[in-house]
Amino acid sequence: AQSVTQLGSHVSVSEGALVLLRCNYSSSVPPYLFWYVQYPNQGLQLLLKYTTGATLVKGINGFEAEFKKSETSFHLTKPSAHMSDAAEYFCAVSDSNSGYALNFGKGTSLLVTP
Amino acid sequence: DAGVIQSPRHEVTEMGQEVTLRCKPISGHNSLFWYRQTMMRGLELLIYFNNNVPIDDSGMPEDRFSAKMPNASFSTLKIQPSEPRDSAVYFCASSNGQGSYNEQFFGPGTRLTVL
């Protein structure tokens, strides 16, 4: 069965600084990987996803993530944080064996300070 | 498109009462998912449907929980009887297509409090 580990339940960065949110996965077959964002009192919104092909994936709001099979990682980055990026971020994995189900990590809360 | 619609947005009930949560997926989507979010356990998949048929309900915590999808535009999640430990935010999501790589679109959630 696949699983996801997000390192760091809380991350704090200054406005304008690099954002790095870590995600490691385990899967016995090639994975499909996702990053979702959740703003307060809202549902989850897809930031980006990796299925096949190019390992560097660009998403909305300037975020990107790189699939590294050798490191079983899918870390999320953004060069310059904005105050509006403060939210909860979830990494998720699925694969051809899991049917349609997404397996989510515990989430990382991003705080952006002025 | 209105997105995934859930009702009610907030529900406060007393232990032992029946609770029904409702979801309207995005028109044309053929897969529907129910998730539960708590601080302790994070986001957990409870059940999902494909073409109105339940595919996997292994995440449903116990027999007090049941879910139905009578047609392509409506689903319910029922808890009977409710208990305080059921307090959580319940999300409904829908997606289009057969693949596990398809994006799931989430509703705003129902915040359930069982006293």
mmCIF file of C-alpha atoms in Angstrom:
data_model
loop_
_atom_site.group_PDB
_atom_site.id
_atom_site.type_symbol
_atom_site.label_atom_id
_atom_site.label_comp_id
_atom_site.label_asym_id
_atom_site.label_seq_id
_atom_site.Cartn_x
_atom_site.Cartn_y
_atom_site.Cartn_z
ATOM 1 C CA ALA A 1 0.000 0.000 0.000
ATOM 2 C CA GLN A 2 1.164 3.493 -0.714
ATOM 3 C CA SER A 3 1.754 6.159 1.917
ATOM 4 C CA VAL A 4 2.908 9.749 2.244
ATOM 5 C CA THR A 5 5.072 11.456 4.849
ATOM 6 C CA GLN A 6 5.177 15.217 5.117
ATOM 7 C CA LEU A 7 8.138 16.410 7.135
ATOM 8 C CA GLY A 8 7.248 19.307 9.373
ATOM 9 C CA SER A 9 3.703 19.951 10.464
ATOM 10 C CA HIS A 10 4.436 23.691 10.630
ATOM 11 C CA VAL A 11 6.727 25.761 8.444
ATOM 12 C CA SER A 12 7.326 29.485 8.877
ATOM 13 C CA VAL A 13 8.936 31.704 6.243
ATOM 14 C CA SER A 14 9.348 35.409 5.743
ATOM 15 C CA GLU A 15 7.548 37.161 2.937
ATOM 16 C CA GLY A 16 9.758 36.973 -0.149
ATOM 17 C CA ALA A 17 11.707 33.954 1.078
ATOM 18 C CA LEU A 18 11.860 30.531 -0.524
ATOM 19 C CA VAL A 19 9.095 28.115 0.355
ATOM 20 C CA LEU A 20 10.053 24.432 0.659
ATOM 21 C CA LEU A 21 7.519 21.866 1.830
ATOM 22 C CA ARG A 22 8.743 18.287 1.978
ATOM 23 C CA CYS A 23 6.921 15.160 0.900
ATOM 24 C CA ASN A 24 8.163 11.596 0.699
ATOM 25 C CA TYR A 25 6.089 8.721 -0.567
ATOM 26 C CA SER A 26 6.126 4.977 -0.738
ATOM 27 C CA SER A 27 4.505 3.009 -3.510
ATOM 28 C CA SER A 28 5.134 -0.413 -4.976
ATOM 29 C CA VAL A 29 4.239 0.765 -8.465
ATOM 30 C CA PRO A 30 4.786 4.094 -10.274
ATOM 31 C CA PRO A 31 2.935 6.720 -8.280
ATOM 32 C CA TYR A 32 0.689 9.599 -9.147
ATOM 33 C CA LEU A 33 1.531 12.521 -6.859
ATOM 34 C CA PHE A 34 -0.474 15.586 -5.929
ATOM 35 C CA TRP A 35 -0.206 18.736 -3.877
ATOM 36 C CA TYR A 36 -3.398 20.305 -2.574
ATOM 37 C CA VAL A 37 -3.852 23.557 -0.658
ATOM 38 C CA GLN A 38 -6.520 24.264 1.924
ATOM 39 C CA TYR A 39 -7.332 27.807 2.993
ATOM 40 C CA PRO A 40 -9.147 28.323 6.310
ATOM 41 C CA ASN A 41 -12.704 27.026 6.324
ATOM 42 C CA GLN A 42 -12.491 25.897 2.720
ATOM 43 C CA GLY A 43 -12.130 22.653 0.825
ATOM 44 C CA LEU A 44 -8.945 21.463 -0.821
ATOM 45 C CA GLN A 45 -7.763 22.864 -4.128
ATOM 46 C CA LEU A 46 -5.304 21.185 -6.474
ATOM 47 C CA LEU A 47 -1.973 23.013 -6.812
ATOM 48 C CA LEU A 48 -0.254 20.577 -9.151
ATOM 49 C CA LYS A 49 0.118 16.915 -9.984
ATOM 50 C CA TYR A 50 2.625 14.487 -11.431
ATOM 51 C CA THR A 51 1.452 11.530 -13.475
ATOM 52 C CA THR A 52 4.059 10.732 -16.115
ATOM 53 C CA GLY A 53 6.578 12.585 -18.242
ATOM 54 C CA ALA A 54 8.484 15.669 -17.128
ATOM 55 C CA THR A 55 9.527 15.346 -13.506
ATOM 56 C CA LEU A 56 9.407 19.088 -12.802
ATOM 57 C CA VAL A 57 5.783 20.075 -12.545
ATOM 58 C CA LYS A 58 4.525 23.642 -12.466
ATOM 59 C CA GLY A 59 1.279 24.517 -10.779
ATOM 60 C CA ILE A 60 -0.857 27.467 -9.883
ATOM 61 C CA ASN A 61 0.228 30.503 -7.857
ATOM 62 C CA GLY A 62 3.905 30.059 -8.775
ATOM 63 C CA PHE A 63 4.353 26.702 -7.068
ATOM 64 C CA GLU A 64 6.290 23.823 -8.553
ATOM 65 C CA ALA A 65 7.373 20.357 -7.476
ATOM 66 C CA GLU A 66 9.933 17.869 -8.670
ATOM 67 C CA PHE A 67 9.420 14.124 -8.735
ATOM 68 C CA LYS A 68 12.620 12.356 -7.695
ATOM 69 C CA LYS A 69 12.202 8.624 -7.969
ATOM 70 C CA SER A 70 15.600 7.836 -6.442
ATOM 71 C CA GLU A 71 14.713 9.834 -3.345
ATOM 72 C CA THR A 72 10.996 8.918 -3.369
ATOM 73 C CA SER A 73 10.288 12.600 -2.923
ATOM 74 C CA PHE A 74 7.929 15.217 -4.325
ATOM 75 C CA HIS A 75 8.861 18.440 -2.537
ATOM 76 C CA LEU A 76 6.877 21.611 -3.170
ATOM 77 C CA THR A 77 8.689 24.902 -3.735
ATOM 78 C CA LYS A 78 7.984 28.524 -4.487
ATOM 79 C CA PRO A 79 10.796 31.044 -5.013
ATOM 80 C CA SER A 80 9.190 33.932 -3.166
ATOM 81 C CA ALA A 81 6.488 33.598 -0.521
ATOM 82 C CA HIS A 82 3.480 35.898 -0.422
ATOM 83 C CA MET A 83 1.282 36.548 2.564
ATOM 84 C CA SER A 84 -1.582 34.955 0.652
ATOM 85 C CA ASP A 85 0.299 31.628 0.567
ATOM 86 C CA ALA A 86 -0.438 31.042 4.246
ATOM 87 C CA ALA A 87 -2.524 27.865 4.276
ATOM 88 C CA GLU A 88 -2.435 24.118 4.901
ATOM 89 C CA TYR A 89 -0.697 22.055 2.236
ATOM 90 C CA PHE A 90 -1.324 18.383 1.632
ATOM 91 C CA CYS A 91 0.716 15.935 -0.375
ATOM 92 C CA ALA A 92 -1.163 12.907 -1.721
ATOM 93 C CA VAL A 93 -0.377 9.746 -3.633
ATOM 94 C CA SER A 94 -2.310 7.257 -5.672
ATOM 95 C CA ASP A 95 -1.330 4.563 -8.122
ATOM 96 C CA SER A 96 -2.826 2.082 -10.517
ATOM 97 C CA ASN A 97 -3.381 -0.391 -7.684
ATOM 98 C CA SER A 98 -5.337 2.016 -5.490
ATOM 99 C CA GLY A 99 -8.182 2.557 -7.873
ATOM 100 C CA TYR A 100 -9.383 6.089 -7.495
ATOM 101 C CA ALA A 101 -8.353 6.696 -3.900
ATOM 102 C CA LEU A 102 -5.966 9.398 -2.799
ATOM 103 C CA ASN A 103 -3.805 8.760 0.255
ATOM 104 C CA PHE A 104 -3.052 12.079 1.956
ATOM 105 C CA GLY A 105 -0.210 13.134 4.189
ATOM 106 C CA LYS A 106 -0.913 14.785 7.535
ATOM 107 C CA GLY A 107 -0.456 18.245 6.055
ATOM 108 C CA THR A 108 1.949 21.136 6.597
ATOM 109 C CA SER A 109 0.745 24.475 7.862
ATOM 110 C CA LEU A 110 2.606 27.338 6.165
ATOM 111 C CA LEU A 111 2.927 30.608 8.036
ATOM 112 C CA VAL A 112 4.232 33.666 6.168
ATOM 113 C CA THR A 113 5.533 36.523 8.287
ATOM 114 C CA PRO A 114 5.978 40.133 7.131
ATOM 115 C CA ASP B 1 -19.906 25.664 -12.725
ATOM 116 C CA ALA B 2 -20.986 25.858 -9.086
ATOM 117 C CA GLY B 3 -18.467 23.285 -7.948
ATOM 118 C CA VAL B 4 -19.175 20.553 -5.433
ATOM 119 C CA ILE B 5 -22.011 21.585 -3.136
ATOM 120 C CA GLN B 6 -22.331 20.315 0.417
ATOM 121 C CA SER B 7 -25.022 20.890 2.969
ATOM 122 C CA PRO B 8 -25.292 21.784 5.712
ATOM 123 C CA ARG B 9 -22.049 23.729 6.204
ATOM 124 C CA HIS B 10 -22.308 23.365 9.957
ATOM 125 C CA GLU B 11 -24.187 20.842 12.040
ATOM 126 C CA VAL B 12 -24.408 20.656 15.803
ATOM 127 C CA THR B 13 -26.246 17.719 17.258
ATOM 128 C CA GLU B 14 -26.493 15.699 20.417
ATOM 129 C CA MET B 15 -25.087 12.251 20.933
ATOM 130 C CA GLY B 16 -27.448 9.569 19.716
ATOM 131 C CA GLN B 17 -29.118 11.673 17.064
ATOM 132 C CA GLU B 18 -29.124 10.824 13.381
ATOM 133 C CA VAL B 19 -27.061 13.072 11.125
ATOM 134 C CA THR B 20 -27.343 13.279 7.340
ATOM 135 C CA LEU B 21 -24.773 15.074 5.240
ATOM 136 C CA ARG B 22 -25.499 15.876 1.619
ATOM 137 C CA CYS B 23 -23.399 16.325 -1.475
ATOM 138 C CA LYS B 24 -24.041 17.391 -5.042
ATOM 139 C CA PRO B 25 -21.055 16.598 -7.285
ATOM 140 C CA ILE B 26 -19.990 18.601 -10.304
ATOM 141 C CA SER B 27 -22.248 17.836 -13.236
ATOM 142 C CA GLY B 28 -20.711 15.204 -15.509
ATOM 143 C CA HIS B 29 -18.336 13.798 -12.917
ATOM 144 C CA ASN B 30 -18.643 10.058 -12.464
ATOM 145 C CA SER B 31 -16.677 9.495 -9.266
ATOM 146 C CA LEU B 32 -17.605 10.743 -5.809
ATOM 147 C CA PHE B 33 -15.602 10.565 -2.595
ATOM 148 C CA TRP B 34 -16.386 11.139 1.072
ATOM 149 C CA TYR B 35 -13.507 12.168 3.358
ATOM 150 C CA ARG B 36 -13.291 12.968 7.052
ATOM 151 C CA GLN B 37 -10.758 15.437 8.449
ATOM 152 C CA THR B 38 -9.703 15.563 12.097
ATOM 153 C CA MET B 39 -6.693 16.996 13.868
ATOM 154 C CA MET B 40 -5.629 13.594 15.114
ATOM 155 C CA ARG B 41 -6.057 11.512 11.972
ATOM 156 C CA GLY B 42 -5.829 14.053 9.173
ATOM 157 C CA LEU B 43 -7.763 13.376 5.959
ATOM 158 C CA GLU B 44 -9.251 9.907 5.710
ATOM 159 C CA LEU B 45 -11.137 8.456 2.771
ATOM 160 C CA LEU B 46 -14.401 6.950 3.984
ATOM 161 C CA ILE B 47 -15.960 5.687 0.771
ATOM 162 C CA TYR B 48 -16.007 6.317 -2.927
ATOM 163 C CA PHE B 49 -18.491 5.719 -5.705
ATOM 164 C CA ASN B 50 -17.984 5.271 -9.410
ATOM 165 C CA ASN B 51 -21.019 5.657 -11.659
ATOM 166 C CA ASN B 52 -23.192 5.684 -8.508
ATOM 167 C CA VAL B 53 -21.865 2.309 -7.348
ATOM 168 C CA PRO B 54 -19.888 2.034 -4.100
ATOM 169 C CA ILE B 55 -16.423 0.793 -4.979
ATOM 170 C CA ASP B 56 -14.582 0.810 -1.679
ATOM 171 C CA ASP B 57 -16.129 1.440 1.723
ATOM 172 C CA SER B 58 -13.258 0.038 3.758
ATOM 173 C CA GLY B 59 -12.687 3.446 5.305
ATOM 174 C CA MET B 60 -16.143 3.652 6.841
ATOM 175 C CA PRO B 61 -15.398 3.493 10.566
ATOM 176 C CA GLU B 62 -18.277 1.316 11.668
ATOM 177 C CA ASP B 63 -21.820 0.266 10.989
ATOM 178 C CA ARG B 64 -23.156 3.540 12.314
ATOM 179 C CA PHE B 65 -21.946 5.120 9.073
ATOM 180 C CA SER B 66 -23.699 4.581 5.756
ATOM 181 C CA ALA B 67 -23.509 6.288 2.373
ATOM 182 C CA LYS B 68 -25.756 6.261 -0.643
ATOM 183 C CA MET B 69 -25.694 7.655 -4.134
ATOM 184 C CA PRO B 70 -29.174 7.228 -5.608
ATOM 185 C CA ASN B 71 -28.298 9.143 -8.770
ATOM 186 C CA ALA B 72 -25.405 10.913 -10.455
ATOM 187 C CA SER B 73 -26.192 14.257 -8.876
ATOM 188 C CA PHE B 74 -26.699 13.417 -5.218
ATOM 189 C CA SER B 75 -25.079 11.526 -2.369
ATOM 190 C CA THR B 76 -25.666 11.272 1.354
ATOM 191 C CA LEU B 77 -23.537 10.241 4.299
ATOM 192 C CA LYS B 78 -25.550 9.212 7.332
ATOM 193 C CA ILE B 79 -24.414 8.637 10.892
ATOM 194 C CA GLN B 80 -26.875 6.860 13.166
ATOM 195 C CA PRO B 81 -26.498 7.108 16.101
ATOM 196 C CA SER B 82 -23.923 9.885 16.267
ATOM 197 C CA GLU B 83 -21.201 10.000 18.918
ATOM 198 C CA PRO B 84 -18.889 12.810 20.098
ATOM 199 C CA ARG B 85 -15.913 11.133 18.419
ATOM 200 C CA ASP B 86 -17.633 11.636 15.065
ATOM 201 C CA SER B 87 -17.006 15.369 15.371
ATOM 202 C CA ALA B 88 -14.961 16.345 12.325
ATOM 203 C CA VAL B 89 -15.112 18.130 9.003
ATOM 204 C CA TYR B 90 -16.598 15.918 6.310
ATOM 205 C CA PHE B 91 -15.626 16.622 2.714
ATOM 206 C CA CYS B 92 -17.200 15.432 -0.476
ATOM 207 C CA ALA B 93 -15.152 15.418 -3.680
ATOM 208 C CA SER B 94 -15.874 14.458 -7.262
ATOM 209 C CA SER B 95 -13.786 13.682 -10.304
ATOM 210 C CA ASN B 96 -14.210 12.887 -13.958
ATOM 211 C CA GLY B 97 -12.736 9.859 -15.648
ATOM 212 C CA GLN B 98 -11.551 6.434 -14.768
ATOM 213 C CA GLY B 99 -7.980 7.055 -13.796
ATOM 214 C CA SER B 100 -6.484 7.403 -10.338
ATOM 215 C CA TYR B 101 -4.545 10.373 -11.675
ATOM 216 C CA ASN B 102 -7.621 12.513 -12.158
ATOM 217 C CA GLU B 103 -8.032 15.652 -10.116
ATOM 218 C CA GLN B 104 -10.550 15.505 -7.329
ATOM 219 C CA PHE B 105 -12.607 18.656 -6.773
ATOM 220 C CA PHE B 106 -13.526 19.232 -3.151
ATOM 221 C CA GLY B 107 -16.589 20.805 -1.652
ATOM 222 C CA PRO B 108 -16.351 23.327 1.211
ATOM 223 C CA GLY B 109 -17.041 20.660 3.824
ATOM 224 C CA THR B 110 -19.544 20.124 6.617
ATOM 225 C CA ARG B 111 -18.297 20.829 10.112
ATOM 226 C CA LEU B 112 -20.032 18.360 12.420
ATOM 227 C CA THR B 113 -20.072 18.777 16.170
ATOM 228 C CA VAL B 114 -21.618 16.041 18.283
ATOM 229 C CA LEU B 115 -22.209 17.062 21.888
#
